[in-house]
């Protein structure tokens, strides 16, 4: 038996294409949630209310300390026992987004705390509103340096989408597995899936580097 058969590659491509669309959509939507929610959490943790900050910090630690797969199982399988029935796609996107929002919030927080304290004093002296201080002074300095770290989580999220197969979402790796099971031939489909993961990860890394370079030049941080 041949180790590699190109005819199986061509047969597997429709499976991989359908799975790749789901994988990319899940990655982009989940990461969009993670970026927005992570920033909101980071801003809340800058609140002068000590109790609110502590409460939010505990939530972040709880989410980071439990596996994303467990969170997906809990939302999808345990939720209905309490009358909370959510479609699989919504559960998958929402849980991955919230899970990575916890990590992104820490990245945002490190960038915010790295801004020189004198910037706050200058904004106060100029009588700038808190909203304008955040929007025009603090965030433009805090975000560009942390883009590479956020990019790492973007790539990590992409590689973690196979957990969606646990709730019957046919992402790319599951489609490759299904093809292998239907044809009793796994090597071509699994190898092609791995190749796509590699190409996407390298492309995403290059895009993150380009965005980081552009932001640093725009805000004169280099």
C-alpha positions in Angstrom: 0.0 0.0 0.0 1.3 3.4 -0.9 2.1 5.7 2.1 0.8 8.7 0.2 -1.9 8.8 -2.4 -2.7 12.1 -4.1 -6.2 10.9 -5.2 -7.1 10.9 -1.5 -5.8 14.4 -1.1 -8.2 15.7 -3.8 -11.1 13.8 -2.3 -10.3 15.2 1.1 -10.2 18.8 0.0 -13.9 19.5 0.1 -14.0 18.1 3.7 -11.0 20.3 4.6 -12.5 23.3 2.9 -15.8 23.1 4.8 -13.9 22.6 8.1 -11.5 25.4 7.4 -14.3 27.9 6.9 -15.7 26.9 10.3 -12.3 27.0 11.9 -11.5 30.5 10.5 -14.9 31.9 11.4 -14.7 30.5 14.9 -11.3 31.9 15.4 -12.1 35.4 14.2 -15.4 35.7 16.0 -14.0 34.3 19.3 -11.0 36.5 19.2 -13.1 39.6 18.4 -15.0 38.8 21.6 -11.8 38.2 23.5 -10.3 41.6 22.4 -13.3 43.7 23.3 -14.3 41.8 26.5 -10.7 41.6 27.6 -10.3 45.4 27.3 -13.5 46.0 29.2 -12.3 43.7 32.0 -8.9 45.4 32.1 -10.5 48.8 32.4 -12.8 47.6 35.2 -9.8 46.4 37.1 -8.4 49.9 37.0 -11.4 51.1 38.9 -10.7 52.8 42.3 -13.3 50.5 43.8 -11.2 47.9 45.5 -14.0 45.4 45.9 -15.0 45.6 42.2 -11.3 45.1 41.2 -11.0 42.1 43.6 -14.2 40.5 42.3 -13.1 40.9 38.7 -9.7 39.5 39.4 -11.2 36.4 41.0 -13.3 35.8 37.9 -10.3 36.1 35.6 -8.3 33.7 37.7 -11.2 31.2 37.8 -11.6 31.3 34.0 -7.8 31.0 33.4 -7.5 28.1 35.9 -10.1 25.8 34.3 -9.7 24.2 30.9 -11.6 25.7 28.0 -12.9 22.2 27.1 -14.5 21.9 30.6 -16.1 25.3 30.2 -17.5 24.2 26.8 -18.9 21.0 28.3 -20.4 22.8 31.3 -22.2 25.4 29.1 -23.5 23.0 26.6 -24.3 19.9 28.6 -24.9 21.2 32.1 -26.7 24.4 31.2 -29.9 22.6 29.9 -30.4 20.9 33.3 -31.0 24.4 34.6 -33.2 25.4 31.6 -30.4 27.2 29.8 -30.3 25.8 26.3 -27.8 27.5 23.9 -27.0 26.4 20.4 -23.6 24.6 20.0 -22.1 27.3 17.7 -23.0 30.1 20.2 -21.6 28.1 23.1 -18.4 27.4 21.2 -17.8 30.9 20.1 -18.9 32.4 23.4 -16.8 30.1 25.7 -13.7 30.5 23.6 -14.1 34.2 23.5 -14.6 34.5 27.2 -11.8 32.1 28.0 -9.3 34.1 25.9 -10.7 37.4 27.1 -9.4 36.5 30.6 -5.9 36.1 29.1 -6.2 39.2 26.9 -7.3 41.3 29.9 -4.0 40.5 31.7 -2.1 41.6 28.6 -4.1 44.8 28.4 -3.5 45.4 32.1 0.3 45.0 31.8 0.3 47.5 28.9 -1.8 50.0 30.9 0.3 49.7 34.0 3.4 50.2 31.9 2.3 53.7 30.9 4.3 56.3 32.9 2.4 57.6 35.9 3.3 61.1 34.8 0.9 60.8 31.9 -2.0 60.6 34.4 -0.7 63.6 36.3 -0.4 65.6 33.1 -3.9 64.7 32.0 -5.2 65.8 35.5 -3.3 69.1 35.2 -4.8 69.7 31.8 -8.3 69.0 33.2 -8.9 66.3 30.7 -12.0 64.1 31.2 -11.4 60.5 32.3 -12.9 59.2 29.0 -10.6 61.4 26.9 -7.6 60.5 29.0 -8.2 56.8 28.3 -9.0 57.3 24.6 -6.4 59.8 23.6 -3.5 59.4 26.0 -3.4 56.1 27.8 -4.6 53.4 25.4 -2.6 54.7 22.4 0.5 54.2 24.5 -0.6 51.0 26.2 -1.8 48.9 23.2 0.9 49.0 20.5 3.6 47.3 22.7 1.3 44.5 23.7 0.1 43.6 20.1 2.7 40.8 19.8 1.4 39.2 23.0 -2.2 39.5 21.8 -1.1 38.0 18.5 0.2 34.9 20.4 -3.2 34.4 21.9 -4.8 34.8 18.5 -2.6 32.0 17.1 -3.2 29.9 20.2 -7.0 30.3 19.9 -6.8 29.2 16.3 -5.0 26.0 17.3 -7.5 25.4 20.1 -10.6 25.4 17.9 -10.6 21.5 17.6 -12.2 21.4 21.0 -15.4 22.5 19.3 -15.7 19.0 17.9 -16.7 17.9 21.4 -20.0 19.6 20.9 -20.5 18.4 17.3 -19.1 21.5 15.5 -17.3 20.1 12.5 -14.2 22.2 12.4 -11.3 21.3 10.1 -9.6 18.6 12.2 -12.9 16.8 12.8 -13.6 16.9 9.1 -10.2 15.4 8.4 -11.0 12.7 11.0 -14.4 12.1 9.4 -12.8 11.7 6.0 -10.3 9.2 7.4 -13.0 7.2 9.0 -15.2 7.1 5.9 -12.3 6.1 3.6 -10.2 4.1 6.1 -7.3 6.5 5.1 -6.1 9.1 7.6 -2.6 10.2 6.5 -3.5 12.5 3.7 -6.4 14.3 5.4 -4.6 14.7 8.7 -1.4 15.9 7.1 -3.2 18.4 4.9 -5.1 19.7 8.0 -1.7 20.1 9.8 -0.3 21.9 6.8 -3.2 24.4 6.9 -2.8 25.0 10.6 0.9 25.8 9.9 0.2 28.1 7.0 -2.5 30.0 8.9 -0.3 30.3 12.0 2.6 31.7 10.0 0.4 34.1 8.1 -1.2 35.3 11.3 2.2 35.9 12.9 3.3 37.9 9.9 0.1 40.0 10.1 0.6 40.6 13.8 4.1 41.8 13.2 3.0 44.1 10.5 0.2 45.6 12.7 2.6 46.0 15.6 5.2 47.8 13.4 2.4 50.1 11.9 1.1 51.0 15.4 4.5 51.7 16.8 5.3 54.0 13.9 2.0 55.7 14.0 2.3 56.6 17.7 6.0 57.2 17.4 6.9 54.5 20.0 9.9 53.1 18.1 
